[in-house]
Amino acid sequence: MSLTLKHSPFGVKKEAELVDAIGEFYDDPLGFVLFAFEWGKGELEDYEGPDTWQREHLESIGKKLRKDPEANIREATASGHGVGKSAVTAWLVLWAMSTRPHLSGVVTANTMTQLNTKTWRELALWWKRAINTHWFKWSATKFWHIDHPETWYTSAEPNTEHNSQAFAGRHARYKLILFDEASTIPDKIFEVTEGAMTDPRSIWCIYGNPTENTGKFRECFEIDMRWTTRHVDSRTSRFTDKKELEDQIANNGGEDSDFTRVRIRGMFPRRGSLQFLSSELVDQAMLREVPFEAYCNLPVILGVDVARYGDDKSVICVRQGRKGHEFRKYRGIDTMELAVK
């Protein structure tokens, strides 16, 4: 890594040693986080280092890179409140920017308020604490290397569907993509981001309270097997007020209420706002075996669910009684085409 030495507070020799030391953390984000900040001192006097789940997450990324330095990495974390998701996004930006020349990075969140006042602000806080803070500059929309501001940076991007192209076409040797509060980020943003993952050495991490029972964030945990996933219970974090959490549980329906599942346990709700039946009941029904004699003499019924929105799918189902024989799904066709099917 080249660095204009006039920015260094250490002198030529010590700066060279710092560059070499940080270069060793290419495949070790946890090692970088432990090295880059003065844990147990100053602002971090009460902190020994990352929390357990944060360590496991950073180590998961490191293990994949040590196994294959060219690997594309996808990690999804669903959690309750207050566990330190935004801190992790800041650490990953600093680690990737420090170890990957000319990194192309993007950070977004579910709303501009979340992005500006929490996620991106958290980066500013940790940047000022880092041992190599003099390597970079921060603004309200961009974090860049002082010697290469045009080619070596991470940007804060809004995620409206009208701005979806900001997440596409990021073809660079190294890429980092971070979604904070991903449960309500539009599916279109996920789909466009897939195009940026076609290059090797791309890292995509998403975080959020699992507020929605449908959508791409949910699919990362149950359908798309490319993702390494985890659920983080707020009560396991050393940063949270355990008494307050227990009071919230008691006043919001108990341990197994959807409030507790989403806001504290980091689990998806049983039923979404547009669902009549919970996903849990649907999953149980799909797994249940129906004996042949229970449906063989019943009439064959054709059911059609016509998509109402452009991003939804139409479904045709063939069933006998409670036995579903076949499900056909169609996206992007009009009602006349569907009728022909």
Short mmCIF file of C-alpha atoms in Angstrom, two decimals:
data_model
loop_
_atom_site.label_atom_id
_atom_site.label_comp_id
_atom_site.label_asym_id
_atom_site.label_seq_id
_atom_site.Cartn_x
_atom_site.Cartn_y
_atom_site.Cartn_z
CA MET A 1 0.00 0.00 0.00
CA SER A 2 1.44 3.34 -1.04
CA LEU A 3 0.86 6.22 1.35
CA THR A 4 1.87 9.85 1.16
CA LEU A 5 4.15 10.03 4.19
CA LYS A 6 3.29 13.65 4.91
CA HIS A 7 0.01 12.33 6.36
CA SER A 8 1.72 9.90 8.72
CA PRO A 9 2.17 10.80 12.40
CA PHE A 10 4.72 7.99 12.88
CA GLY A 11 7.65 8.67 10.57
CA VAL A 12 8.90 6.60 7.63
CA LYS A 13 10.07 3.50 9.50
CA LYS A 14 7.09 3.11 11.78
CA GLU A 15 4.67 3.87 8.97
CA ALA A 16 6.24 1.13 6.86
CA GLU A 17 5.91 -1.27 9.78
CA LEU A 18 2.25 -0.32 10.17
CA VAL A 19 1.57 -0.90 6.48
CA ASP A 20 3.21 -4.34 6.66
CA ALA A 21 1.38 -5.26 9.87
CA ILE A 22 -2.06 -4.36 8.54
CA GLY A 23 -1.31 -6.09 5.24
CA GLU A 24 -1.14 -9.37 7.18
CA PHE A 25 -4.86 -9.10 7.98
CA TYR A 26 -6.12 -9.61 4.41
CA ASP A 27 -7.85 -12.83 5.44
CA ASP A 28 -8.29 -12.02 9.14
CA PRO A 29 -10.91 -9.34 9.86
CA LEU A 30 -11.09 -10.32 13.54
CA GLY A 31 -7.33 -9.93 13.87
CA PHE A 32 -7.56 -6.50 12.25
CA VAL A 33 -10.29 -5.35 14.67
CA LEU A 34 -8.27 -6.50 17.67
CA PHE A 35 -5.14 -4.80 16.30
CA ALA A 36 -6.58 -1.52 15.01
CA PHE A 37 -8.30 -0.26 18.16
CA GLU A 38 -7.06 0.35 21.70
CA TRP A 39 -9.40 -1.99 23.50
CA GLY A 40 -9.56 -1.37 27.23
CA LYS A 41 -8.30 2.22 26.93
CA GLY A 42 -9.87 5.65 26.50
CA GLU A 43 -13.30 5.49 24.90
CA LEU A 44 -13.02 1.70 24.83
CA GLU A 45 -12.01 1.40 28.47
CA ASP A 46 -14.98 -0.83 29.29
CA TYR A 47 -14.62 -3.07 26.25
CA GLU A 48 -12.29 -6.03 25.82
CA GLY A 49 -13.08 -6.46 22.15
CA PRO A 50 -15.92 -7.61 19.91
CA ASP A 51 -18.88 -9.48 21.40
CA THR A 52 -19.18 -13.24 20.94
CA TRP A 53 -21.44 -13.14 17.87
CA GLN A 54 -19.32 -10.40 16.31
CA ARG A 55 -16.18 -12.49 16.76
CA GLU A 56 -17.88 -15.53 15.24
CA HIS A 57 -19.08 -13.49 12.27
CA LEU A 58 -15.66 -11.95 11.59
CA GLU A 59 -13.97 -15.31 12.01
CA SER A 60 -16.46 -16.91 9.60
CA ILE A 61 -15.39 -14.46 6.92
CA GLY A 62 -11.74 -15.05 7.73
CA LYS A 63 -12.04 -18.83 7.50
CA LYS A 64 -13.63 -18.61 4.07
CA LEU A 65 -10.87 -16.32 2.81
CA ARG A 66 -8.14 -18.53 4.21
CA LYS A 67 -9.71 -21.49 2.45
CA ASP A 68 -10.08 -19.59 -0.83
CA PRO A 69 -8.70 -16.02 -1.21
CA GLU A 70 -10.76 -15.63 -4.41
CA ALA A 71 -14.02 -16.64 -2.77
CA ASN A 72 -17.24 -14.65 -2.97
CA ILE A 73 -18.72 -14.36 0.50
CA ARG A 74 -22.34 -13.91 1.57
CA GLU A 75 -23.24 -13.53 5.28
CA ALA A 76 -26.69 -12.74 6.70
CA THR A 77 -27.38 -11.82 10.34
CA ALA A 78 -30.86 -11.49 11.86
CA SER A 79 -30.89 -10.11 15.37
CA GLY A 80 -32.79 -8.39 18.12
CA HIS A 81 -32.11 -4.78 19.01
CA GLY A 82 -28.91 -3.37 20.47
CA VAL A 83 -26.42 -6.13 19.63
CA GLY A 84 -23.90 -3.99 17.71
CA LYS A 85 -24.75 -4.53 14.04
CA SER A 86 -23.70 -1.04 12.98
CA ALA A 87 -20.34 -1.43 14.71
CA VAL A 88 -19.66 -4.56 12.67
CA THR A 89 -20.41 -2.73 9.43
CA ALA A 90 -17.91 -0.03 10.44
CA TRP A 91 -15.23 -2.61 11.27
CA LEU A 92 -15.71 -4.40 7.96
CA VAL A 93 -15.41 -1.16 5.99
CA LEU A 94 -12.21 -0.22 7.82
CA TRP A 95 -10.74 -3.71 7.44
CA ALA A 96 -11.56 -4.01 3.74
CA MET A 97 -10.40 -0.47 2.96
CA SER A 98 -7.15 -1.10 4.83
CA THR A 99 -6.29 -4.45 3.23
CA ARG A 100 -7.69 -4.25 -0.33
CA PRO A 101 -6.17 -1.69 -2.71
CA HIS A 102 -8.73 0.29 -4.70
CA LEU A 103 -11.68 -1.32 -2.97
CA SER A 104 -15.14 -0.53 -4.35
CA GLY A 105 -17.53 -0.50 -1.40
CA VAL A 106 -21.14 0.47 -0.79
CA VAL A 107 -23.15 0.71 2.42
CA THR A 108 -26.90 1.16 2.64
CA ALA A 109 -29.73 0.85 5.16
CA ASN A 110 -33.51 0.59 5.12
CA THR A 111 -34.02 4.36 5.37
CA MET A 112 -31.92 7.45 4.79
CA THR A 113 -32.31 8.30 8.48
CA GLN A 114 -30.87 4.94 9.51
CA LEU A 115 -28.05 5.28 6.99
CA ASN A 116 -27.09 8.85 7.88
CA THR A 117 -27.58 8.94 11.65
CA LYS A 118 -26.60 5.39 12.65
CA THR A 119 -24.83 3.17 10.12
CA TRP A 120 -22.64 5.80 8.43
CA ARG A 121 -22.14 7.78 11.63
CA GLU A 122 -20.85 4.60 13.29
CA LEU A 123 -18.15 4.40 10.63
CA ALA A 124 -17.02 7.93 11.50
CA LEU A 125 -16.74 7.01 15.19
CA TRP A 126 -14.63 3.90 14.57
CA TRP A 127 -12.51 5.56 11.89
CA LYS A 128 -11.37 8.16 14.42
CA ARG A 129 -10.40 5.37 16.83
CA ALA A 130 -8.40 3.32 14.31
CA ILE A 131 -4.61 3.13 14.41
CA ASN A 132 -4.50 4.00 10.69
CA THR A 133 -7.06 6.79 10.75
CA HIS A 134 -4.63 9.02 8.81
CA TRP A 135 -4.98 6.79 5.74
CA PHE A 136 -8.56 7.85 5.08
CA LYS A 137 -11.03 10.71 4.92
CA TRP A 138 -14.74 10.65 5.74
CA SER A 139 -17.68 12.73 4.49
CA ALA A 140 -21.45 12.39 4.75
CA THR A 141 -21.55 10.23 1.61
CA LYS A 142 -18.06 8.84 1.03
CA PHE A 143 -15.09 7.25 2.84
CA TRP A 144 -11.91 7.28 0.78
CA HIS A 145 -8.17 6.64 0.73
CA ILE A 146 -6.33 9.97 0.85
CA ASP A 147 -4.04 9.11 -2.07
CA HIS A 148 -6.69 7.58 -4.35
CA PRO A 149 -10.06 9.26 -3.70
CA GLU A 150 -11.46 8.44 -7.14
CA THR A 151 -10.74 4.70 -7.13
CA TRP A 152 -10.37 3.54 -3.53
CA TYR A 153 -13.50 4.29 -1.53
CA THR A 154 -16.74 3.15 0.08
CA SER A 155 -19.90 5.17 -0.47
CA ALA A 156 -23.13 5.58 1.47
CA GLU A 157 -26.00 4.99 -0.96
CA PRO A 158 -29.78 5.34 -0.58
CA ASN A 159 -31.58 2.17 -1.67
CA THR A 160 -34.74 3.32 -3.44
CA GLU A 161 -35.66 1.32 -6.52
CA HIS A 162 -35.07 4.49 -8.55
CA ASN A 163 -31.44 4.37 -7.37
CA SER A 164 -30.96 0.63 -7.88
CA GLN A 165 -28.23 1.09 -10.50
CA ALA A 166 -25.94 2.41 -7.76
CA PHE A 167 -25.69 -1.23 -6.68
CA ALA A 168 -24.99 -2.60 -10.14
CA GLY A 169 -21.95 -2.49 -12.34
CA ARG A 170 -19.45 -2.24 -9.48
CA HIS A 171 -16.78 -4.23 -11.24
CA ALA A 172 -13.50 -3.97 -9.38
CA ARG A 173 -10.83 -6.33 -8.14
CA TYR A 174 -12.22 -6.05 -4.59
CA LYS A 175 -15.82 -5.29 -3.60
CA LEU A 176 -17.61 -4.89 -0.28
CA ILE A 177 -21.41 -4.53 -0.04
CA LEU A 178 -23.16 -3.99 3.29
CA PHE A 179 -26.91 -3.79 3.98
CA ASP A 180 -28.04 -2.59 7.42
CA GLU A 181 -31.67 -3.20 8.50
CA ALA A 182 -32.03 -5.37 5.41
CA SER A 183 -35.47 -6.79 6.15
CA THR A 184 -37.22 -3.85 4.47
CA ILE A 185 -34.70 -3.11 1.72
CA PRO A 186 -36.57 -3.64 -1.59
CA ASP A 187 -36.09 -6.96 -3.35
CA LYS A 188 -35.09 -5.02 -6.47
CA ILE A 189 -31.94 -3.83 -4.68
CA PHE A 190 -31.04 -7.42 -3.79
CA GLU A 191 -31.60 -8.53 -7.39
CA VAL A 192 -29.47 -5.75 -8.87
CA THR A 193 -26.70 -6.38 -6.33
CA GLU A 194 -26.45 -9.98 -7.55
CA GLY A 195 -24.92 -8.54 -10.72
CA ALA A 196 -22.10 -7.03 -8.70
CA MET A 197 -21.33 -10.46 -7.23
CA THR A 198 -20.31 -12.01 -10.55
CA ASP A 199 -16.68 -11.02 -9.97
CA PRO A 200 -14.47 -12.99 -7.55
CA ARG A 201 -13.31 -11.50 -4.23
CA SER A 202 -16.69 -9.90 -3.50
CA ILE A 203 -18.04 -9.71 0.05
CA TRP A 204 -21.74 -9.11 0.73
CA CYS A 205 -22.99 -8.91 4.32
CA ILE A 206 -26.54 -8.08 5.38
CA TYR A 207 -27.95 -7.34 8.84
CA GLY A 208 -31.34 -6.54 10.31
CA ASN A 209 -34.19 -7.12 12.68
CA PRO A 210 -36.26 -9.80 10.91
CA THR A 211 -39.45 -7.74 10.76
CA GLU A 212 -40.78 -9.07 7.46
CA ASN A 213 -41.86 -12.65 6.84
CA THR A 214 -41.37 -12.41 3.08
CA GLY A 215 -38.76 -10.95 0.77
CA LYS A 216 -35.12 -11.51 -0.10
CA PHE A 217 -33.80 -11.08 3.43
CA ARG A 218 -36.02 -13.93 4.64
CA GLU A 219 -35.09 -16.07 1.63
CA CYS A 220 -31.40 -15.83 2.54
CA PHE A 221 -32.20 -17.89 5.66
CA GLU A 222 -34.45 -20.57 4.18
CA ILE A 223 -34.17 -20.72 0.39
CA ASP A 224 -30.86 -19.35 -0.90
CA MET A 225 -28.22 -21.76 0.37
CA ARG A 226 -25.31 -19.55 -0.70
CA TRP A 227 -25.63 -17.53 2.50
CA THR A 228 -24.03 -18.24 5.85
CA THR A 229 -26.72 -17.21 8.35
CA ARG A 230 -27.06 -16.54 12.06
CA HIS A 231 -29.69 -15.39 14.55
CA VAL A 232 -28.54 -13.23 17.46
CA ASP A 233 -30.67 -12.97 20.62
CA SER A 234 -30.39 -9.55 22.28
CA ARG A 235 -30.15 -11.27 25.66
CA THR A 236 -26.86 -12.91 24.66
CA SER A 237 -25.19 -9.55 23.91
CA ARG A 238 -23.13 -7.96 26.64
CA PHE A 239 -24.19 -4.51 25.40
CA THR A 240 -27.91 -4.79 26.26
CA ASP A 241 -29.90 -4.09 29.43
CA LYS A 242 -31.15 -7.54 30.41
CA LYS A 243 -33.73 -6.23 32.90
CA GLU A 244 -35.24 -3.96 30.26
CA LEU A 245 -35.42 -6.85 27.79
CA GLU A 246 -37.24 -9.07 30.30
CA ASP A 247 -39.72 -6.26 31.00
CA GLN A 248 -40.37 -5.90 27.27
CA ILE A 249 -40.99 -9.62 26.93
CA ALA A 250 -43.42 -9.62 29.86
CA ASN A 251 -45.34 -6.64 28.47
CA ASN A 252 -45.53 -7.82 24.85
CA GLY A 253 -47.02 -11.27 24.88
CA GLY A 254 -44.29 -13.39 26.41
CA GLU A 255 -41.40 -15.45 25.13
CA ASP A 256 -43.05 -16.76 21.97
CA SER A 257 -44.88 -13.63 20.82
CA ASP A 258 -43.93 -12.17 17.46
CA PHE A 259 -42.68 -9.04 19.25
CA THR A 260 -40.18 -11.13 21.23
CA ARG A 261 -39.27 -13.27 18.23
CA VAL A 262 -38.43 -10.23 16.07
CA ARG A 263 -37.24 -7.54 18.46
CA ILE A 264 -35.32 -9.68 20.95
CA ARG A 265 -34.71 -13.23 19.68
CA GLY A 266 -33.80 -12.23 16.13
CA MET A 267 -36.30 -14.70 14.65
CA PHE A 268 -38.75 -14.07 11.83
CA PRO A 269 -42.40 -13.55 12.80
CA ARG A 270 -44.81 -16.43 12.40
CA ARG A 271 -47.15 -14.41 10.21
CA GLY A 272 -46.55 -11.43 7.94
CA SER A 273 -48.88 -8.45 7.63
CA LEU A 274 -50.39 -9.80 4.39
CA GLN A 275 -50.65 -13.44 5.50
CA PHE A 276 -53.82 -15.18 6.64
CA LEU A 277 -51.92 -18.35 7.61
CA SER A 278 -48.53 -18.28 9.32
CA SER A 279 -45.47 -19.55 7.48
CA GLU A 280 -45.03 -22.14 10.20
CA LEU A 281 -48.44 -23.70 9.43
CA VAL A 282 -47.75 -23.59 5.70
CA ASP A 283 -44.38 -25.32 6.17
CA GLN A 284 -45.99 -28.04 8.29
CA ALA A 285 -48.68 -28.60 5.65
CA MET A 286 -46.12 -28.85 2.86
CA LEU A 287 -44.15 -31.48 4.73
CA ARG A 288 -47.19 -33.57 5.68
CA GLU A 289 -47.64 -36.80 3.69
CA VAL A 290 -51.18 -37.53 2.46
CA PRO A 291 -51.92 -41.27 1.90
CA PHE A 292 -53.08 -42.21 -1.60
CA GLU A 293 -56.39 -43.60 -0.42
CA ALA A 294 -57.25 -40.25 1.15
CA TYR A 295 -57.48 -38.45 -2.20
CA CYS A 296 -57.52 -40.99 -5.08
CA ASN A 297 -61.33 -40.82 -5.60
CA LEU A 298 -61.65 -37.05 -5.21
CA PRO A 299 -62.03 -34.65 -8.18
CA VAL A 300 -58.98 -32.87 -9.60
CA ILE A 301 -59.13 -29.13 -8.88
CA LEU A 302 -57.22 -26.40 -10.69
CA GLY A 303 -56.41 -23.31 -8.62
CA VAL A 304 -54.98 -20.08 -10.04
CA ASP A 305 -53.50 -17.19 -8.05
CA VAL A 306 -53.01 -14.24 -10.41
CA ALA A 307 -50.17 -11.87 -9.47
CA ARG A 308 -51.39 -8.38 -8.61
CA TYR A 309 -48.01 -6.62 -8.76
CA GLY A 310 -45.22 -6.58 -11.30
CA ASP A 311 -42.66 -8.07 -8.89
CA ASP A 312 -44.93 -10.94 -7.80
CA LYS A 313 -45.51 -14.39 -9.33
CA SER A 314 -48.67 -16.02 -10.63
CA VAL A 315 -49.18 -19.60 -9.43
CA ILE A 316 -51.20 -22.49 -10.88
CA CYS A 317 -51.88 -25.40 -8.54
CA VAL A 318 -53.29 -28.85 -9.30
CA ARG A 319 -54.76 -30.65 -6.30
CA GLN A 320 -57.04 -33.47 -5.17
CA GLY A 321 -58.56 -32.81 -1.77
CA ARG A 322 -55.64 -31.88 0.46
CA LYS A 323 -53.05 -33.38 -1.88
CA GLY A 324 -51.18 -30.79 -3.98
CA HIS A 325 -49.80 -32.44 -7.12
CA GLU A 326 -48.10 -29.62 -8.98
CA PHE A 327 -47.30 -25.93 -8.58
CA ARG A 328 -46.30 -23.83 -11.58
CA LYS A 329 -44.97 -20.30 -11.06
CA TYR A 330 -44.83 -17.53 -13.64
CA ARG A 331 -43.33 -14.05 -13.45
CA GLY A 332 -43.64 -11.22 -15.95
CA ILE A 333 -46.57 -12.53 -18.05
CA ASP A 334 -49.95 -10.88 -18.59
CA THR A 335 -53.34 -12.41 -17.76
CA MET A 336 -53.96 -13.63 -21.33
CA GLU A 337 -50.65 -15.49 -21.41
CA LEU A 338 -51.44 -16.96 -18.00
CA ALA A 339 -54.83 -18.17 -19.25
CA VAL A 340 -53.10 -20.09 -22.06
CA LYS A 341 -50.89 -21.89 -19.54
#
